[in-house]
Short mmCIF file of C-alpha atoms in Angstrom, two decimals:
data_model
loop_
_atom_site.label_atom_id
_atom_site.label_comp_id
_atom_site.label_asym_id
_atom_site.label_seq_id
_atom_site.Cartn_x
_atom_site.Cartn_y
_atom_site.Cartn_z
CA UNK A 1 7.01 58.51 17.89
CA UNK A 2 4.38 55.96 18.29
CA UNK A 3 1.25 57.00 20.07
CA UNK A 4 -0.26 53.75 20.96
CA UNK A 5 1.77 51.06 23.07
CA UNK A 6 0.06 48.29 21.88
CA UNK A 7 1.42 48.97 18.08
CA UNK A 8 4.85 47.88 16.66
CA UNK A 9 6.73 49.36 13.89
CA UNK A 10 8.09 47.22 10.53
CA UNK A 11 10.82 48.93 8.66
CA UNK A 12 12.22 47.57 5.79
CA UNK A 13 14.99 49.69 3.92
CA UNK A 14 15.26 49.07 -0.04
CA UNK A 15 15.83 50.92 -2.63
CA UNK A 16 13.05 49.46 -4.59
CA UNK A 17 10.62 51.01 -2.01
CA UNK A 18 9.17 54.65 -3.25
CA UNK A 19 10.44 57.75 -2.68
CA UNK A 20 12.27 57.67 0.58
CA UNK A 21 13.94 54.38 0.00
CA UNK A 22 11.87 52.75 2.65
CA UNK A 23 8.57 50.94 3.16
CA UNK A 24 6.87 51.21 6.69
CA UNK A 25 3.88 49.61 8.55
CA UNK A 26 2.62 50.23 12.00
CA UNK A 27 1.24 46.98 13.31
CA UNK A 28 -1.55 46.22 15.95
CA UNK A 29 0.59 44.39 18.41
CA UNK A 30 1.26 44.62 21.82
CA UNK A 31 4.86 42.91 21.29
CA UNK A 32 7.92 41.74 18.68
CA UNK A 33 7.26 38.85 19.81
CA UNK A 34 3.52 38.65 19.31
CA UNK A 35 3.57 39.38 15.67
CA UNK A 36 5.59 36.62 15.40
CA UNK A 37 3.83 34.38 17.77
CA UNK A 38 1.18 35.52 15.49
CA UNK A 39 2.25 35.03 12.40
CA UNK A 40 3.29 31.78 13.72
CA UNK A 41 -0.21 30.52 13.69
CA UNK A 42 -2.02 32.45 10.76
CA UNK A 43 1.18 32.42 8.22
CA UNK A 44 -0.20 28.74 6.66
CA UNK A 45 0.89 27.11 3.54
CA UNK A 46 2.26 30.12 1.52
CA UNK A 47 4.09 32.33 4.00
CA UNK A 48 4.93 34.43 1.58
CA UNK A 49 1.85 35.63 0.35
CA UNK A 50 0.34 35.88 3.93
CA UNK A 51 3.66 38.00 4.90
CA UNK A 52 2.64 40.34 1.48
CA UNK A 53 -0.84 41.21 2.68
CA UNK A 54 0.13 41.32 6.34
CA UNK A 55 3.34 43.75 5.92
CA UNK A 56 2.34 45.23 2.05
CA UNK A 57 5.57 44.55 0.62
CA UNK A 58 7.87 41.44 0.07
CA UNK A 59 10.42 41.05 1.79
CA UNK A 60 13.48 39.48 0.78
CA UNK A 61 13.82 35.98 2.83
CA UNK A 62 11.53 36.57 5.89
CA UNK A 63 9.17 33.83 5.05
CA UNK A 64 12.05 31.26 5.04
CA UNK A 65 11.30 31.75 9.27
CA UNK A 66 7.91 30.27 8.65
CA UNK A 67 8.67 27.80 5.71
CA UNK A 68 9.59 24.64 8.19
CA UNK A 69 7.22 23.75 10.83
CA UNK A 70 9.20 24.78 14.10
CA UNK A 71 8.24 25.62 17.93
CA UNK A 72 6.30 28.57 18.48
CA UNK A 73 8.53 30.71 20.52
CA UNK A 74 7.62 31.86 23.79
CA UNK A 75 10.21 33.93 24.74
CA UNK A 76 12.76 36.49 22.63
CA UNK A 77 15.04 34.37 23.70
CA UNK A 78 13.69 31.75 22.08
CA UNK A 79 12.75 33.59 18.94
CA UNK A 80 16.69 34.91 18.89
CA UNK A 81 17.80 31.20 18.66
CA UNK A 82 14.83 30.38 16.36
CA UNK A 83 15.99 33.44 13.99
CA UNK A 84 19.61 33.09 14.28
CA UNK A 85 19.33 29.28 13.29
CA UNK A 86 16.46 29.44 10.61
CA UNK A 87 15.93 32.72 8.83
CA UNK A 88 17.71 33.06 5.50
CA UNK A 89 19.56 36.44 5.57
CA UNK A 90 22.77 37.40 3.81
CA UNK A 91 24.09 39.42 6.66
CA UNK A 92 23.17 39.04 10.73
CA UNK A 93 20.36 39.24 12.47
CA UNK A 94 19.97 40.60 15.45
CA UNK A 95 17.39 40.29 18.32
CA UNK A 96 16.80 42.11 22.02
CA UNK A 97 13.78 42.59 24.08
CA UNK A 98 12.26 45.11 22.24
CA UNK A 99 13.37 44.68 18.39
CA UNK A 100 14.41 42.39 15.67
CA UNK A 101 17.20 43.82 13.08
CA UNK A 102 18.02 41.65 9.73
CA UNK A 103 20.70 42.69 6.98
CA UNK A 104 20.37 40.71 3.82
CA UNK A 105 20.93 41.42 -0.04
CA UNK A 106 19.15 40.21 -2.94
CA UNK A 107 22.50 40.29 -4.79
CA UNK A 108 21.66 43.35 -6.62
CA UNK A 109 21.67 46.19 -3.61
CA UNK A 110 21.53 45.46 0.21
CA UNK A 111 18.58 45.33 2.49
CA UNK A 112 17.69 45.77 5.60
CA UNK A 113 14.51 45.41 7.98
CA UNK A 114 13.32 46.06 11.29
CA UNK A 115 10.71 45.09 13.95
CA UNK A 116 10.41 47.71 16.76
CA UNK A 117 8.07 48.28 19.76
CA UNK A 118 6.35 50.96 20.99
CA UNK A 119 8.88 51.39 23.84
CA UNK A 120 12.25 51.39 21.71
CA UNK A 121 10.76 54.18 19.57
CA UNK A 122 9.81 55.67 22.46
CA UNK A 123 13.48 55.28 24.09
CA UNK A 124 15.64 55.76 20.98
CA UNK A 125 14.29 58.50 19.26
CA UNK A 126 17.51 60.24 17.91
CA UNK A 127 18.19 56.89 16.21
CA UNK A 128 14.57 56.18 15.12
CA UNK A 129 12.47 58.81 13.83
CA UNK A 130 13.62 59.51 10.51
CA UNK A 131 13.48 55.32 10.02
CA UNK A 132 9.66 54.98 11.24
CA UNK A 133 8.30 58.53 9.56
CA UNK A 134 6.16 57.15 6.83
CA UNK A 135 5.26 59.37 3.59
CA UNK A 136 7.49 62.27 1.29
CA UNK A 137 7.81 64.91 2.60
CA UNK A 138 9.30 65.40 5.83
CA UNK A 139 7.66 68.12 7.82
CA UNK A 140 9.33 71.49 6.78
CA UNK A 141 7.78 73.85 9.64
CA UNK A 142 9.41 75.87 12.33
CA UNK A 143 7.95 76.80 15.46
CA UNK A 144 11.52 77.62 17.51
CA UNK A 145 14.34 80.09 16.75
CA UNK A 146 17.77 79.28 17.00
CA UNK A 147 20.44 80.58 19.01
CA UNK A 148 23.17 78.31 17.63
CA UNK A 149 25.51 79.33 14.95
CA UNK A 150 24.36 79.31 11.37
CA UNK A 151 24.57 75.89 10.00
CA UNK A 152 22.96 73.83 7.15
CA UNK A 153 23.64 69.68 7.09
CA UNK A 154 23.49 68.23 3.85
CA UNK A 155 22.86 63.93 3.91
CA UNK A 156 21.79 62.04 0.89
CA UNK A 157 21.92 58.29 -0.09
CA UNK A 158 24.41 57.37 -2.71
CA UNK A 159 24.42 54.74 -5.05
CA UNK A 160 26.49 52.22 -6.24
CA UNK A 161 28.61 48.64 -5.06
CA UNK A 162 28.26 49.69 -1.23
CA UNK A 163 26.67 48.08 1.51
CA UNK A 164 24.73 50.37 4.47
CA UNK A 165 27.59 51.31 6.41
CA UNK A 166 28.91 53.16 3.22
CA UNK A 167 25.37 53.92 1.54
CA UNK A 168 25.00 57.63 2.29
CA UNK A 169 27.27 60.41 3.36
CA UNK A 170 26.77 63.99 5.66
CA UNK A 171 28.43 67.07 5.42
CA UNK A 172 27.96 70.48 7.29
CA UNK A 173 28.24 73.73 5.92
CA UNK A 174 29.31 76.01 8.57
CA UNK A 175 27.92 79.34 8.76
CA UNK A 176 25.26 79.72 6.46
CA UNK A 177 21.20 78.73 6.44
CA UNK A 178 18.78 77.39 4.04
CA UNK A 179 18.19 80.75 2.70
CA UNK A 180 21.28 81.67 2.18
CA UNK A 181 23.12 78.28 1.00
CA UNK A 182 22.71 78.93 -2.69
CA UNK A 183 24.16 82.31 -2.67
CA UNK A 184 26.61 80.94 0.01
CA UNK A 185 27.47 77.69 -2.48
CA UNK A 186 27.96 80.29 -5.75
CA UNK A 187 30.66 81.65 -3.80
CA UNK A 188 32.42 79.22 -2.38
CA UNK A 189 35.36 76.86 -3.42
CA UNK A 190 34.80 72.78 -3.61
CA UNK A 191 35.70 71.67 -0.03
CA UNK A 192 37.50 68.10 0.00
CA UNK A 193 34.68 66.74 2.24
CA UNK A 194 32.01 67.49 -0.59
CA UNK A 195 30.59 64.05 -1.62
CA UNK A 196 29.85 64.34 -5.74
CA UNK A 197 26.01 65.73 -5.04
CA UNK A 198 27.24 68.24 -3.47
CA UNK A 199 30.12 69.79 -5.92
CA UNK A 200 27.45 69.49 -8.46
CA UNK A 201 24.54 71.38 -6.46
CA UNK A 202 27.51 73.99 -6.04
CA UNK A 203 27.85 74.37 -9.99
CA UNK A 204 24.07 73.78 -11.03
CA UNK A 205 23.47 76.67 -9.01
CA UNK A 206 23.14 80.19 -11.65
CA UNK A 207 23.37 83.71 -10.66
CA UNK A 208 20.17 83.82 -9.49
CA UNK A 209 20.96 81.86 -6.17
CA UNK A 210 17.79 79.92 -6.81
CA UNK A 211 18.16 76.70 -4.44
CA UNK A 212 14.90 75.29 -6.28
CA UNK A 213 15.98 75.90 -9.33
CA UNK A 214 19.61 74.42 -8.93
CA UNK A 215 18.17 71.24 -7.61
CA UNK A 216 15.59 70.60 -10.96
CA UNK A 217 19.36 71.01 -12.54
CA UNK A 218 20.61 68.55 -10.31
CA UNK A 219 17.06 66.61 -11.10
CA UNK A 220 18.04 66.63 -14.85
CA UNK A 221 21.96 65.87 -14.48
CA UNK A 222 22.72 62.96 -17.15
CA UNK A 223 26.38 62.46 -17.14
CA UNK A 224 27.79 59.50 -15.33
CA UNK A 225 30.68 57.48 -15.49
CA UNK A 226 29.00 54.22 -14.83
CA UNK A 227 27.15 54.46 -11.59
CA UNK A 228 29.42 57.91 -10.44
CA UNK A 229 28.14 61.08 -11.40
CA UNK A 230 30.50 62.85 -13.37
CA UNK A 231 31.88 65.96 -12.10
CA UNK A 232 34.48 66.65 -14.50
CA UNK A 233 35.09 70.53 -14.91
CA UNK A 234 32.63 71.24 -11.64
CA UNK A 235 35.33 71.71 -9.13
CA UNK A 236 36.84 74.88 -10.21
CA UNK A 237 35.90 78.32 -11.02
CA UNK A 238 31.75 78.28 -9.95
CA UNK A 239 30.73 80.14 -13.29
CA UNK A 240 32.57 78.13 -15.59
CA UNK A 241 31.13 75.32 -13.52
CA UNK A 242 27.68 76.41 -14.22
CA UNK A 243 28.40 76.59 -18.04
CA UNK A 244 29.27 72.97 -18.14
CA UNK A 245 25.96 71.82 -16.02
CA UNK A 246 24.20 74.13 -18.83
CA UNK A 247 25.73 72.51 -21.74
CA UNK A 248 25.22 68.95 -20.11
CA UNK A 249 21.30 69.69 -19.36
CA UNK A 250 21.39 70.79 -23.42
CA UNK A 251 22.19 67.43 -24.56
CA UNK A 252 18.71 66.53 -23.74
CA UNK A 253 16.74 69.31 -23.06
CA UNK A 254 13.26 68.41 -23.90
CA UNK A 255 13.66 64.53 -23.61
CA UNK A 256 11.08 63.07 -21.07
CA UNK A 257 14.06 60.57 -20.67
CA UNK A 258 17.32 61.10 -19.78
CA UNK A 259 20.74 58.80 -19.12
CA UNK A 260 20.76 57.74 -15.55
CA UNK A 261 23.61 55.66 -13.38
CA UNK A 262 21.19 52.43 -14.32
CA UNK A 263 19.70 52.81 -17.07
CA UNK A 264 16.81 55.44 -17.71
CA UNK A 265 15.69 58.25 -16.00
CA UNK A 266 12.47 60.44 -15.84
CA UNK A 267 13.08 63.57 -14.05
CA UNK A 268 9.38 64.04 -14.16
CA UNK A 269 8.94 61.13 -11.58
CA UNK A 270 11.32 63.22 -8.81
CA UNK A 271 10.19 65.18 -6.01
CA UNK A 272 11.51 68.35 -5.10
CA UNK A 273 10.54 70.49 -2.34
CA UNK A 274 12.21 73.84 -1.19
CA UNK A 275 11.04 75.49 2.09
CA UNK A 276 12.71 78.06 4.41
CA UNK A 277 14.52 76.63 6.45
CA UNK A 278 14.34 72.50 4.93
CA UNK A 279 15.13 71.49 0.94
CA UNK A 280 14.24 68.02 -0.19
CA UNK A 281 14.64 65.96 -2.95
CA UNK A 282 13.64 62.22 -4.13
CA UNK A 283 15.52 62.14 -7.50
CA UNK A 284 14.43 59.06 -10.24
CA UNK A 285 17.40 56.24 -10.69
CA UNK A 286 15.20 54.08 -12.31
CA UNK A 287 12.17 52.45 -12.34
CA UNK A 288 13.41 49.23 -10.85
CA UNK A 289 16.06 50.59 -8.29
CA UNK A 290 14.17 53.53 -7.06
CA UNK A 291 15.74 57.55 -5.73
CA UNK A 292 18.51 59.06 -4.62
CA UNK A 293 17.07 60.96 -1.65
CA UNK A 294 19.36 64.30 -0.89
CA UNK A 295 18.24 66.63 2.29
CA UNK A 296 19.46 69.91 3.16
CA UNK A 297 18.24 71.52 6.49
CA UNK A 298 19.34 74.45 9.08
CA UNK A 299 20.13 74.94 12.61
CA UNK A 300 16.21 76.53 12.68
CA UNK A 301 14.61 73.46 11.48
CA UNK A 302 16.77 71.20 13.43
CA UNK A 303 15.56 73.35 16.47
CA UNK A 304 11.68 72.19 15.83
CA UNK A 305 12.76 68.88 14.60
CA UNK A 306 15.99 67.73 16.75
CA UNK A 307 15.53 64.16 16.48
CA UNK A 308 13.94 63.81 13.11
CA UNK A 309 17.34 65.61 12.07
CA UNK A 310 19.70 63.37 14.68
CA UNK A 311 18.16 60.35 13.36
CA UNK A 312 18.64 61.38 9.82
CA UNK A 313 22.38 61.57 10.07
CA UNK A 314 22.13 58.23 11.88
CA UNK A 315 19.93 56.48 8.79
CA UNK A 316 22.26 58.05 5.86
CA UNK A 317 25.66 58.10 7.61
CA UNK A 318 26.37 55.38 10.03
CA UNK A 319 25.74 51.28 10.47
CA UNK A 320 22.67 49.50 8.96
CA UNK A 321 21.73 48.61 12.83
CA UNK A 322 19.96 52.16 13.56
CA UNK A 323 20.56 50.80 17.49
CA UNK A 324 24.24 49.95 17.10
#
C-alpha cells in the first residue's frame, strides 16, 4: 500500500536486480503522468544517466522516450500515443489513467517495468503488493488464526528460455502447514504437478523433518542439465531420494563455489529464512543473472497477509501485466 497520494510507484522486474528479482522506487509525484511531464523537462542531454540517478537502476530502453525532442504530453492520452510510437521495447506497452506497463528483453532474459499511482495500488491490491514491497524478507508474522483447511502454497521463479507468462510456477499442498510440510513432504509420493524445486525440496529433506535444513540442501544443489535442475533418482522412494541429494552435496562439500544452471554459484550469497508459518529463500544463480526466489507459506500467514499472498501467485504464476 502506498501511504501518501501524492507518491507513485516504479517497478522494474529483472533478474539482474538483488534478491527478489526486482528493483523498486517510490517517487514524489502526484501523477504517471507528472513524472513524465517531469522528466520531460529535467531529463537533458544524457537521458540515460538522468533516468539512473532519478530511478537508481538502468533500465533497459526507457530513455529512448526522451532521446528525440518530442511534445510534452499533456494528457495520458497523449503520453499513450507518445509511448506506443517512440519508446523502444521488445514487447508492448501499455498505458491507462493510472499506470504505464512495458515488456522488453535485453536478449538475454525478459524484462518488465511499471509506473503506478497511488490510487491503482490502492485499488488493485491482490495484484500489487507483492510487486511494490521493497526489501528481503517478506514479513513472516501472524496476528489472525485460521479457520480454513490446512494448506501451504509453494511459488518460486524458474529459470531458463521463458518469457513472464511462463517464468514461475504455484502449487498447493493440501492439508498440511508450514510446520508440518517437511514431515508431510518425507512422506509423501512426487505429485505430477510438482515443478523440479519442489521434487527436490521433497528429497533434500532427512529424517529430521528440518524445513531449514532441507532448503540450505536445496541452497547447495549443483547438478543441472543445462539450465534444468536435475532430478534424476528424486522421484521415487523419499529415502533413497535423500541419499542421492547427499552424495550430490559430497561432490563439493567444502567448495565456496559450486556448479550452477549459468555458470558459478556461491551458496554463501543466498538467503534463507524459515519462520512458523512463512519459509523463504533467495538462492544465488550467478553473479550476473541474479536468484531463484522460492516461497512457501500457510493458510495462517495468508490470513494476516491475504493480499501480499494473492498478489504473489499473481507475480510468479500469471501474465507479465500484474493488471491484465
Amino acid at each position: 500500500m502506498v501511504d501518501d497520494d501524492r507518491v507513485i510507484c516504479f517497478v522494474y522486474r529483472s533478474p539482474y536486480q538483488g534478491l527478489l528479482g526486482k528493483h523498486v522506487r517510490r517517487l514524489p509525484d502526484a501523477s504517471v503522468l507528472d513524472w513524465f511531464r517531469h522528466a520531460w523537462d529535467e531529463s537533458g542531454p544524457d537521458p540515460a544517466a538522468w533516468l539512473r540517478a532519478e530511478l537508481g537502476v538502468d533500465v533497459y530502453g526507457l530513455h529512448t522516450i526522451f532521446d528525440k525532442p518530442l511534445p510534452k504530453p499533456e494528457s495520458m492520452r497523449e503520453l499513450r500515443k507518445l509511448l506506443k510510437k517512440h519508446l523502444y521495447v521488445e514487447g508492448e506497452v501499455i498505458v491507462d489513467d493510472h499506470s504505464v506497463r512495458a515488456l522488453t528483453d535485453d536478449d538475454e532474459v525478459p524484462l518488465a517495468y511499471f509506473f503506478f499511482d497511488a490510487a491503482m495500488i490502492d485499488e488493485r491490491p491482490g495484484r500489487l503488493t507483492y510487486a511494490v514491497h521493497e526489501q528481503w524478507p517478506l514479513p513472516a508474522e501472524t496476528i489472525l488464526t485460521s479457520d480454513d483447511a490446512p494448506v501451504t502454497t509453494v511459488v518460486t521463479s524458474q529459470i531458463g528460455d521463458a518469457d513472464w507468462d511462463t517464468q514461475g510456477v504455484s502449487v498447493r499442498l493440501h492439508g498440511v502447514r508450514v510446520p508440518e510440510v517437511a514431515a508431510w513432504l518425507r512422506r509423501s509420493g512426487v505429485h505430477g504437478d510438482w515443478p523440479y524445486e519442489v521434487v527436490l525440496l521433497r528429497a533434500a529433506v532427512g529424517p529430521d523433518d528440518d524445513l531449514a535444513a532441507a532448503l540450505e540442501r536445496v541452497n547447495r544443489w549443483s547438478a543441472w542439465h543445462d539450465q534444468v535442475l536435475d532430478v534424476d533418482g528424486l522421484a521415487g522412494d523419499q529415502a533413497k531420494a535423500h541419499q542421492v541429494v547427499l552424495s550430490v552435496l559430497a561432490r563439493t562439500e567444502g567448495r565456496k563455489e559450486i556448479p550452477g544452471p549459468l555458470g558459478v554459484r556461491v551458496p554463501a550469497k543466498s538467503r534463507i529464512e524459515v519462520n512458523a508459518h512463512l519459509a523463504q529463500a533467495s538462492l544465488h544463480l550467478d553473479d550476473t543473472f541474479g536468484h531463484q526466489q522460492l516461497f512457501l507459506f500457510d493458510d495462517v500467514w495468508t490470513a494476516t497477509h491475504p493480499t501480499m499472498a494473492k498478489s504473489m501467485r499473481r507475480w510468479f504464476v500469471k501474465s507479465w501485466d500484474l493488471l491484465k
